[in-house]
Amino acid sequence: MNQDQLQALLTKVQQGALAVPDALHRLRTLPYENLGFASLDHHRALRQGFPEVIFCEGKTVSQVVAIAKTLLRKNNALLATRVEPSVARALLRVSKRAVYHEAARVVAIAPPKLVRRGAVLIVTAGTADIPVAEEARVTADIMGSKTDTLYDVGVAGLHRLLGQQERLHDARALIVVAGMDGVLPSVVGGLVRQPVIAVPTSRGYGAHFGGLAALLTMLNSCAAGVGVMNIDNGFGAGCLAHRINMVGEA
């Protein structure tokens, strides 16, 4: 239940259109609901502005579907991450509004009449980093941020990035996704005054250590204003960028 839904419920009670016992019945599972294998936080949309997100890895198809159906009974939006094709097919049957973003491995249901605001720019060093970047983009988009992308502008061909500086400066927050040596966030951080969210990816050769090399590079950035997410954590980056983007919005 989000703020608008709760306000509508209380208004009905105030106007006498809804009896107090009926309102209590609807609110009884507002803090959380225990499904046995999951305890769903129905209060999260009120606290943070978006319902609980389903992390699908490690869950069975039936568990993911049960969680999605329960969340949708209380909310008008849904986001499921790390979605394999078999899980995606099951979620698409739950709602006609559901959309599977295959590259991002995300299933999303946007809130009705969603108004996207601000500007979040997602940048990748290489084409191989796009799946993580797409997870970030879809996350920020479904939460209500305007998003734009600038892909494959890594430091091996720095002129590709320098030719797009206008777009870098126009964003309120930037997500920079890079594998291999992980240098790109430092370069972008040295060019702009906006917050830069760095995301290391697990793309690279052996000494890359599954993203650890890129992670350490980003943590040791000499550019000011660069924050670092966990390896391949596009969702976390999208969520943080959206919150930064919404600062100052009504």
PDB file of C-alpha atoms in Angstrom:
ATOM      1  CA  MET A   1       0.000   0.000   0.000  1.00  0.00           C
ATOM      2  CA  ASN A   2       1.441   3.357  -1.009  1.00  0.00           C
ATOM      3  CA  GLN A   3       0.748   6.846   0.340  1.00  0.00           C
ATOM      4  CA  ASP A   4      -2.028   7.623  -2.168  1.00  0.00           C
ATOM      5  CA  GLN A   5      -3.840   4.360  -1.441  1.00  0.00           C
ATOM      6  CA  LEU A   6      -3.636   4.895   2.317  1.00  0.00           C
ATOM      7  CA  GLN A   7      -4.880   8.473   1.988  1.00  0.00           C
ATOM      8  CA  ALA A   8      -7.834   7.303  -0.132  1.00  0.00           C
ATOM      9  CA  LEU A   9      -8.678   4.651   2.466  1.00  0.00           C
ATOM     10  CA  LEU A  10      -8.621   7.139   5.360  1.00  0.00           C
ATOM     11  CA  THR A  11     -10.691   9.624   3.355  1.00  0.00           C
ATOM     12  CA  LYS A  12     -13.386   6.978   2.844  1.00  0.00           C
ATOM     13  CA  VAL A  13     -13.464   6.344   6.581  1.00  0.00           C
ATOM     14  CA  GLN A  14     -13.672  10.075   7.270  1.00  0.00           C
ATOM     15  CA  GLN A  15     -16.553  10.472   4.812  1.00  0.00           C
ATOM     16  CA  GLY A  16     -18.405   7.463   6.185  1.00  0.00           C
ATOM     17  CA  ALA A  17     -18.086   5.545   2.926  1.00  0.00           C
ATOM     18  CA  LEU A  18     -16.082   2.798   4.626  1.00  0.00           C
ATOM     19  CA  ALA A  19     -16.752   1.298   8.042  1.00  0.00           C
ATOM     20  CA  VAL A  20     -13.931   1.294  10.583  1.00  0.00           C
ATOM     21  CA  PRO A  21     -13.921  -2.543  10.916  1.00  0.00           C
ATOM     22  CA  ASP A  22     -13.578  -2.857   7.124  1.00  0.00           C
ATOM     23  CA  ALA A  23     -10.690  -0.396   7.154  1.00  0.00           C
ATOM     24  CA  LEU A  24      -9.001  -2.329   9.952  1.00  0.00           C
ATOM     25  CA  HIS A  25      -9.421  -5.528   7.940  1.00  0.00           C
ATOM     26  CA  ARG A  26      -7.598  -3.947   4.983  1.00  0.00           C
ATOM     27  CA  LEU A  27      -4.842  -2.594   7.215  1.00  0.00           C
ATOM     28  CA  ARG A  28      -4.204  -5.728   9.254  1.00  0.00           C
ATOM     29  CA  THR A  29      -1.411  -6.920   6.928  1.00  0.00           C
ATOM     30  CA  LEU A  30       0.012  -3.431   6.309  1.00  0.00           C
ATOM     31  CA  PRO A  31       3.301  -3.926   8.260  1.00  0.00           C
ATOM     32  CA  TYR A  32       4.099  -7.355   6.771  1.00  0.00           C
ATOM     33  CA  GLU A  33       2.511 -10.620   5.654  1.00  0.00           C
ATOM     34  CA  ASN A  34       3.947 -14.054   6.417  1.00  0.00           C
ATOM     35  CA  LEU A  35       3.714 -16.574   3.559  1.00  0.00           C
ATOM     36  CA  GLY A  36       5.659 -19.220   5.440  1.00  0.00           C
ATOM     37  CA  PHE A  37       8.671 -19.046   3.118  1.00  0.00           C
ATOM     38  CA  ALA A  38       8.699 -15.233   2.914  1.00  0.00           C
ATOM     39  CA  SER A  39       7.652 -12.278   5.067  1.00  0.00           C
ATOM     40  CA  LEU A  40       6.550  -9.506   2.737  1.00  0.00           C
ATOM     41  CA  ASP A  41       7.112  -5.912   3.790  1.00  0.00           C
ATOM     42  CA  HIS A  42       3.903  -4.162   2.710  1.00  0.00           C
ATOM     43  CA  HIS A  43       4.977  -1.030   4.568  1.00  0.00           C
ATOM     44  CA  ARG A  44       7.966  -0.404   2.312  1.00  0.00           C
ATOM     45  CA  ALA A  45       6.135   1.701  -0.271  1.00  0.00           C
ATOM     46  CA  LEU A  46       5.062   4.085   2.498  1.00  0.00           C
ATOM     47  CA  ARG A  47       8.587   4.312   3.908  1.00  0.00           C
ATOM     48  CA  GLN A  48      10.649   4.359   0.736  1.00  0.00           C
ATOM     49  CA  GLY A  49       8.282   5.217  -2.108  1.00  0.00           C
ATOM     50  CA  PHE A  50       8.363   1.847  -3.900  1.00  0.00           C
ATOM     51  CA  PRO A  51       7.168  -1.658  -2.931  1.00  0.00           C
ATOM     52  CA  GLU A  52       9.472  -4.478  -1.900  1.00  0.00           C
ATOM     53  CA  VAL A  53      11.488  -5.791  -4.860  1.00  0.00           C
ATOM     54  CA  ILE A  54      11.714  -9.530  -5.588  1.00  0.00           C
ATOM     55  CA  PHE A  55      15.236 -10.944  -5.912  1.00  0.00           C
ATOM     56  CA  CYS A  56      14.499 -14.117  -7.858  1.00  0.00           C
ATOM     57  CA  GLU A  57      17.806 -15.968  -7.647  1.00  0.00           C
ATOM     58  CA  GLY A  58      17.535 -18.937  -5.292  1.00  0.00           C
ATOM     59  CA  LYS A  59      13.734 -18.911  -5.279  1.00  0.00           C
ATOM     60  CA  THR A  60      11.493 -21.453  -7.002  1.00  0.00           C
ATOM     61  CA  VAL A  61       9.080 -20.374  -9.718  1.00  0.00           C
ATOM     62  CA  SER A  62       6.099 -21.024  -7.426  1.00  0.00           C
ATOM     63  CA  GLN A  63       7.649 -18.949  -4.645  1.00  0.00           C
ATOM     64  CA  VAL A  64       8.306 -15.999  -6.963  1.00  0.00           C
ATOM     65  CA  VAL A  65       4.762 -16.157  -8.360  1.00  0.00           C
ATOM     66  CA  ALA A  66       3.218 -16.331  -4.880  1.00  0.00           C
ATOM     67  CA  ILE A  67       5.264 -13.336  -3.724  1.00  0.00           C
ATOM     68  CA  ALA A  68       4.364 -11.353  -6.849  1.00  0.00           C
ATOM     69  CA  LYS A  69       0.633 -12.034  -6.502  1.00  0.00           C
ATOM     70  CA  THR A  70       0.670 -11.045  -2.828  1.00  0.00           C
ATOM     71  CA  LEU A  71       2.603  -7.834  -3.490  1.00  0.00           C
ATOM     72  CA  LEU A  72       0.261  -6.878  -6.325  1.00  0.00           C
ATOM     73  CA  ARG A  73      -2.773  -7.216  -4.075  1.00  0.00           C
ATOM     74  CA  LYS A  74      -1.357  -4.371  -2.000  1.00  0.00           C
ATOM     75  CA  ASN A  75       0.536  -2.334  -4.596  1.00  0.00           C
ATOM     76  CA  ASN A  76       0.105  -1.067  -8.141  1.00  0.00           C
ATOM     77  CA  ALA A  77       3.727  -1.671  -9.165  1.00  0.00           C
ATOM     78  CA  LEU A  78       6.147  -4.595  -9.187  1.00  0.00           C
ATOM     79  CA  LEU A  79       9.844  -5.118  -9.803  1.00  0.00           C
ATOM     80  CA  ALA A  80      11.527  -8.529  -9.964  1.00  0.00           C
ATOM     81  CA  THR A  81      15.270  -8.816 -10.596  1.00  0.00           C
ATOM     82  CA  ARG A  82      17.605 -11.625 -11.730  1.00  0.00           C
ATOM     83  CA  VAL A  83      14.738 -13.255 -13.598  1.00  0.00           C
ATOM     84  CA  GLU A  84      15.461 -16.366 -15.644  1.00  0.00           C
ATOM     85  CA  PRO A  85      13.268 -17.008 -18.747  1.00  0.00           C
ATOM     86  CA  SER A  86      11.181 -19.720 -17.028  1.00  0.00           C
ATOM     87  CA  VAL A  87      10.422 -17.374 -14.129  1.00  0.00           C
ATOM     88  CA  ALA A  88       9.688 -14.533 -16.547  1.00  0.00           C
ATOM     89  CA  ARG A  89       7.113 -16.618 -18.402  1.00  0.00           C
ATOM     90  CA  ALA A  90       5.345 -17.378 -15.131  1.00  0.00           C
ATOM     91  CA  LEU A  91       5.353 -13.725 -14.047  1.00  0.00           C
ATOM     92  CA  LEU A  92       3.991 -12.561 -17.393  1.00  0.00           C
ATOM     93  CA  ARG A  93       0.963 -14.775 -16.721  1.00  0.00           C
ATOM     94  CA  VAL A  94       0.372 -13.054 -13.384  1.00  0.00           C
ATOM     95  CA  SER A  95      -0.437  -9.684 -14.969  1.00  0.00           C
ATOM     96  CA  LYS A  96      -1.027  -8.406 -18.487  1.00  0.00           C
ATOM     97  CA  ARG A  97       0.834  -5.246 -17.470  1.00  0.00           C
ATOM     98  CA  ALA A  98       4.057  -7.140 -16.775  1.00  0.00           C
ATOM     99  CA  VAL A  99       7.001  -6.538 -19.115  1.00  0.00           C
ATOM    100  CA  TYR A 100      10.096  -8.736 -19.341  1.00  0.00           C
ATOM    101  CA  HIS A 101      13.290  -6.788 -19.962  1.00  0.00           C
ATOM    102  CA  GLU A 102      15.431  -9.661 -21.164  1.00  0.00           C
ATOM    103  CA  ALA A 103      18.808  -7.905 -21.261  1.00  0.00           C
ATOM    104  CA  ALA A 104      18.304  -6.603 -17.723  1.00  0.00           C
ATOM    105  CA  ARG A 105      16.794  -9.891 -16.488  1.00  0.00           C
ATOM    106  CA  VAL A 106      13.997  -7.841 -14.949  1.00  0.00           C
ATOM    107  CA  VAL A 107      10.211  -8.155 -14.937  1.00  0.00           C
ATOM    108  CA  ALA A 108       8.493  -4.874 -14.191  1.00  0.00           C
ATOM    109  CA  ILE A 109       4.978  -3.528 -13.775  1.00  0.00           C
ATOM    110  CA  ALA A 110       4.951   0.260 -13.899  1.00  0.00           C
ATOM    111  CA  PRO A 111       2.542   2.215 -11.690  1.00  0.00           C
ATOM    112  CA  PRO A 112      -0.423   3.572 -13.668  1.00  0.00           C
ATOM    113  CA  LYS A 113       0.069   7.138 -14.895  1.00  0.00           C
ATOM    114  CA  LEU A 114       3.740   7.075 -13.935  1.00  0.00           C
ATOM    115  CA  VAL A 115       5.340  10.495 -14.364  1.00  0.00           C
ATOM    116  CA  ARG A 116       9.104  10.284 -14.823  1.00  0.00           C
ATOM    117  CA  ARG A 117      11.159  13.260 -13.666  1.00  0.00           C
ATOM    118  CA  GLY A 118      14.720  14.509 -13.531  1.00  0.00           C
ATOM    119  CA  ALA A 119      17.561  12.902 -15.431  1.00  0.00           C
ATOM    120  CA  VAL A 120      19.674   9.820 -14.751  1.00  0.00           C
ATOM    121  CA  LEU A 121      22.374   8.913 -17.265  1.00  0.00           C
ATOM    122  CA  ILE A 122      23.688   5.348 -17.406  1.00  0.00           C
ATOM    123  CA  VAL A 123      27.146   4.968 -18.959  1.00  0.00           C
ATOM    124  CA  THR A 124      29.047   1.783 -19.790  1.00  0.00           C
ATOM    125  CA  ALA A 125      32.672   1.180 -20.615  1.00  0.00           C
ATOM    126  CA  GLY A 126      31.872  -1.677 -22.993  1.00  0.00           C
ATOM    127  CA  THR A 127      29.031  -3.514 -24.700  1.00  0.00           C
ATOM    128  CA  ALA A 128      29.577  -6.485 -22.378  1.00  0.00           C
ATOM    129  CA  ASP A 129      28.593  -4.251 -19.429  1.00  0.00           C
ATOM    130  CA  ILE A 130      25.156  -3.452 -20.869  1.00  0.00           C
ATOM    131  CA  PRO A 131      23.172  -6.166 -18.987  1.00  0.00           C
ATOM    132  CA  VAL A 132      24.172  -4.673 -15.611  1.00  0.00           C
ATOM    133  CA  ALA A 133      23.527  -1.168 -16.944  1.00  0.00           C
ATOM    134  CA  GLU A 134      20.088  -2.207 -18.185  1.00  0.00           C
ATOM    135  CA  GLU A 135      19.204  -3.554 -14.737  1.00  0.00           C
ATOM    136  CA  ALA A 136      20.081  -0.110 -13.375  1.00  0.00           C
ATOM    137  CA  ARG A 137      18.156   1.694 -16.119  1.00  0.00           C
ATOM    138  CA  VAL A 138      14.950  -0.308 -15.739  1.00  0.00           C
ATOM    139  CA  THR A 139      15.098   0.075 -11.953  1.00  0.00           C
ATOM    140  CA  ALA A 140      15.430   3.861 -12.047  1.00  0.00           C
ATOM    141  CA  ASP A 141      12.848   4.104 -14.820  1.00  0.00           C
ATOM    142  CA  ILE A 142      10.173   2.061 -13.053  1.00  0.00           C
ATOM    143  CA  MET A 143      10.704   4.034  -9.848  1.00  0.00           C
ATOM    144  CA  GLY A 144       9.978   7.291 -11.681  1.00  0.00           C
ATOM    145  CA  SER A 145      13.224   8.716 -13.062  1.00  0.00           C
ATOM    146  CA  LYS A 146      13.823   9.829 -16.616  1.00  0.00           C
ATOM    147  CA  THR A 147      16.742   7.790 -17.908  1.00  0.00           C
ATOM    148  CA  ASP A 148      19.160   8.000 -20.796  1.00  0.00           C
ATOM    149  CA  THR A 149      22.024   5.741 -21.834  1.00  0.00           C
ATOM    150  CA  LEU A 150      25.526   6.199 -23.199  1.00  0.00           C
ATOM    151  CA  TYR A 151      26.995   2.800 -23.969  1.00  0.00           C
ATOM    152  CA  ASP A 152      30.457   1.590 -25.021  1.00  0.00           C
ATOM    153  CA  VAL A 153      32.512   4.716 -24.283  1.00  0.00           C
ATOM    154  CA  GLY A 154      35.389   3.135 -22.334  1.00  0.00           C
ATOM    155  CA  VAL A 155      38.879   4.498 -21.840  1.00  0.00           C
ATOM    156  CA  ALA A 156      40.379   2.464 -24.702  1.00  0.00           C
ATOM    157  CA  GLY A 157      38.722   5.040 -26.960  1.00  0.00           C
ATOM    158  CA  LEU A 158      38.338   8.065 -24.697  1.00  0.00           C
ATOM    159  CA  HIS A 159      37.321  10.372 -27.553  1.00  0.00           C
ATOM    160  CA  ARG A 160      33.937   8.552 -27.582  1.00  0.00           C
ATOM    161  CA  LEU A 161      33.228   9.844 -24.079  1.00  0.00           C
ATOM    162  CA  LEU A 162      34.703  13.313 -24.506  1.00  0.00           C
ATOM    163  CA  GLY A 163      32.450  13.908 -27.493  1.00  0.00           C
ATOM    164  CA  GLN A 164      29.385  13.436 -25.245  1.00  0.00           C
ATOM    165  CA  GLN A 165      30.250  15.778 -22.369  1.00  0.00           C
ATOM    166  CA  GLU A 166      27.088  17.842 -22.821  1.00  0.00           C
ATOM    167  CA  ARG A 167      24.989  14.789 -21.952  1.00  0.00           C
ATOM    168  CA  LEU A 168      27.165  14.085 -18.907  1.00  0.00           C
ATOM    169  CA  HIS A 169      26.619  17.588 -17.548  1.00  0.00           C
ATOM    170  CA  ASP A 170      22.854  17.533 -18.161  1.00  0.00           C
ATOM    171  CA  ALA A 171      22.217  14.573 -15.822  1.00  0.00           C
ATOM    172  CA  ARG A 172      21.352  14.926 -12.132  1.00  0.00           C
ATOM    173  CA  ALA A 173      23.047  11.625 -11.314  1.00  0.00           C
ATOM    174  CA  LEU A 174      25.253   9.289 -13.326  1.00  0.00           C
ATOM    175  CA  ILE A 175      25.688   5.536 -13.149  1.00  0.00           C
ATOM    176  CA  VAL A 176      28.968   4.364 -14.652  1.00  0.00           C
ATOM    177  CA  VAL A 177      29.279   0.623 -15.273  1.00  0.00           C
ATOM    178  CA  ALA A 178      32.630  -0.928 -16.117  1.00  0.00           C
ATOM    179  CA  GLY A 179      34.440  -4.245 -16.041  1.00  0.00           C
ATOM    180  CA  MET A 180      38.043  -5.081 -17.039  1.00  0.00           C
ATOM    181  CA  ASP A 181      40.224  -2.377 -15.407  1.00  0.00           C
ATOM    182  CA  GLY A 182      37.237  -0.416 -14.050  1.00  0.00           C
ATOM    183  CA  VAL A 183      38.759   3.001 -14.754  1.00  0.00           C
ATOM    184  CA  LEU A 184      35.832   4.781 -16.435  1.00  0.00           C
ATOM    185  CA  PRO A 185      34.056   6.027 -13.242  1.00  0.00           C
ATOM    186  CA  SER A 186      37.198   7.919 -12.206  1.00  0.00           C
ATOM    187  CA  VAL A 187      37.351   9.612 -15.603  1.00  0.00           C
ATOM    188  CA  VAL A 188      33.676  10.598 -15.497  1.00  0.00           C
ATOM    189  CA  GLY A 189      34.007  11.663 -11.862  1.00  0.00           C
ATOM    190  CA  GLY A 190      36.765  14.055 -12.869  1.00  0.00           C
ATOM    191  CA  LEU A 191      34.608  15.663 -15.552  1.00  0.00           C
ATOM    192  CA  VAL A 192      31.303  16.372 -13.755  1.00  0.00           C
ATOM    193  CA  ARG A 193      30.062  17.886 -10.511  1.00  0.00           C
ATOM    194  CA  GLN A 194      27.101  15.520 -10.161  1.00  0.00           C
ATOM    195  CA  PRO A 195      27.223  12.349  -8.035  1.00  0.00           C
ATOM    196  CA  VAL A 196      28.709   9.364  -9.864  1.00  0.00           C
ATOM    197  CA  ILE A 197      27.632   5.841  -8.917  1.00  0.00           C
ATOM    198  CA  ALA A 198      30.246   3.323 -10.022  1.00  0.00           C
ATOM    199  CA  VAL A 199      29.279  -0.295 -10.705  1.00  0.00           C
ATOM    200  CA  PRO A 200      32.008  -2.887 -11.268  1.00  0.00           C
ATOM    201  CA  THR A 201      31.028  -5.841 -13.424  1.00  0.00           C
ATOM    202  CA  SER A 202      32.304  -9.406 -13.525  1.00  0.00           C
ATOM    203  CA  ARG A 203      33.387  -8.997 -17.173  1.00  0.00           C
ATOM    204  CA  GLY A 204      37.084  -9.542 -17.801  1.00  0.00           C
ATOM    205  CA  TYR A 205      39.961 -11.997 -18.076  1.00  0.00           C
ATOM    206  CA  GLY A 206      41.527 -14.115 -15.323  1.00  0.00           C
ATOM    207  CA  ALA A 207      43.383 -11.444 -13.342  1.00  0.00           C
ATOM    208  CA  HIS A 208      40.125  -9.533 -13.240  1.00  0.00           C
ATOM    209  CA  PHE A 209      39.076 -11.995 -10.491  1.00  0.00           C
ATOM    210  CA  GLY A 210      35.360 -11.919 -11.348  1.00  0.00           C
ATOM    211  CA  GLY A 211      35.052  -8.161 -10.899  1.00  0.00           C
ATOM    212  CA  LEU A 212      37.271  -7.754  -7.843  1.00  0.00           C
ATOM    213  CA  ALA A 213      39.940  -5.858  -9.802  1.00  0.00           C
ATOM    214  CA  ALA A 214      37.383  -3.355 -11.106  1.00  0.00           C
ATOM    215  CA  LEU A 215      35.838  -3.028  -7.632  1.00  0.00           C
ATOM    216  CA  LEU A 216      39.197  -2.203  -6.031  1.00  0.00           C
ATOM    217  CA  THR A 217      40.009   0.304  -8.783  1.00  0.00           C
ATOM    218  CA  MET A 218      36.714   2.110  -8.178  1.00  0.00           C
ATOM    219  CA  LEU A 219      37.146   2.079  -4.398  1.00  0.00           C
ATOM    220  CA  ASN A 220      40.565   3.694  -4.906  1.00  0.00           C
ATOM    221  CA  SER A 221      39.273   6.390  -7.275  1.00  0.00           C
ATOM    222  CA  CYS A 222      41.082   9.709  -7.006  1.00  0.00           C
ATOM    223  CA  ALA A 223      38.023  11.564  -8.346  1.00  0.00           C
ATOM    224  CA  ALA A 224      35.786  13.194  -5.724  1.00  0.00           C
ATOM    225  CA  GLY A 225      32.104  12.343  -5.513  1.00  0.00           C
ATOM    226  CA  VAL A 226      32.282   8.739  -6.710  1.00  0.00           C
ATOM    227  CA  GLY A 227      30.369   6.085  -4.751  1.00  0.00           C
ATOM    228  CA  VAL A 228      30.789   2.370  -5.453  1.00  0.00           C
ATOM    229  CA  MET A 229      28.199  -0.412  -5.582  1.00  0.00           C
ATOM    230  CA  ASN A 230      28.793  -4.150  -5.260  1.00  0.00           C
ATOM    231  CA  ILE A 231      29.899  -6.198  -8.279  1.00  0.00           C
ATOM    232  CA  ASP A 232      27.120  -6.466 -10.912  1.00  0.00           C
ATOM    233  CA  ASN A 233      24.645  -4.634  -8.638  1.00  0.00           C
ATOM    234  CA  GLY A 234      22.723  -2.718 -11.273  1.00  0.00           C
ATOM    235  CA  PHE A 235      19.570  -2.715  -9.161  1.00  0.00           C
ATOM    236  CA  GLY A 236      21.290  -1.016  -6.231  1.00  0.00           C
ATOM    237  CA  ALA A 237      22.757   1.617  -8.530  1.00  0.00           C
ATOM    238  CA  GLY A 238      19.407   2.326 -10.181  1.00  0.00           C
ATOM    239  CA  CYS A 239      17.681   2.678  -6.828  1.00  0.00           C
ATOM    240  CA  LEU A 240      20.322   5.032  -5.442  1.00  0.00           C
ATOM    241  CA  ALA A 241      20.435   7.134  -8.611  1.00  0.00           C
ATOM    242  CA  HIS A 242      16.653   7.506  -8.479  1.00  0.00           C
ATOM    243  CA  ARG A 243      16.759   8.724  -4.880  1.00  0.00           C
ATOM    244  CA  ILE A 244      19.464  11.241  -5.696  1.00  0.00           C
ATOM    245  CA  ASN A 245      17.510  12.334  -8.751  1.00  0.00           C
ATOM    246  CA  MET A 246      14.381  12.949  -6.647  1.00  0.00           C
ATOM    247  CA  VAL A 247      16.096  15.187  -4.092  1.00  0.00           C
ATOM    248  CA  GLY A 248      14.340  18.535  -4.242  1.00  0.00           C
ATOM    249  CA  GLU A 249      11.349  17.211  -6.161  1.00  0.00           C
ATOM    250  CA  ALA A 250       7.926  17.814  -4.624  1.00  0.00           C
TER     251      ALA A 250
END
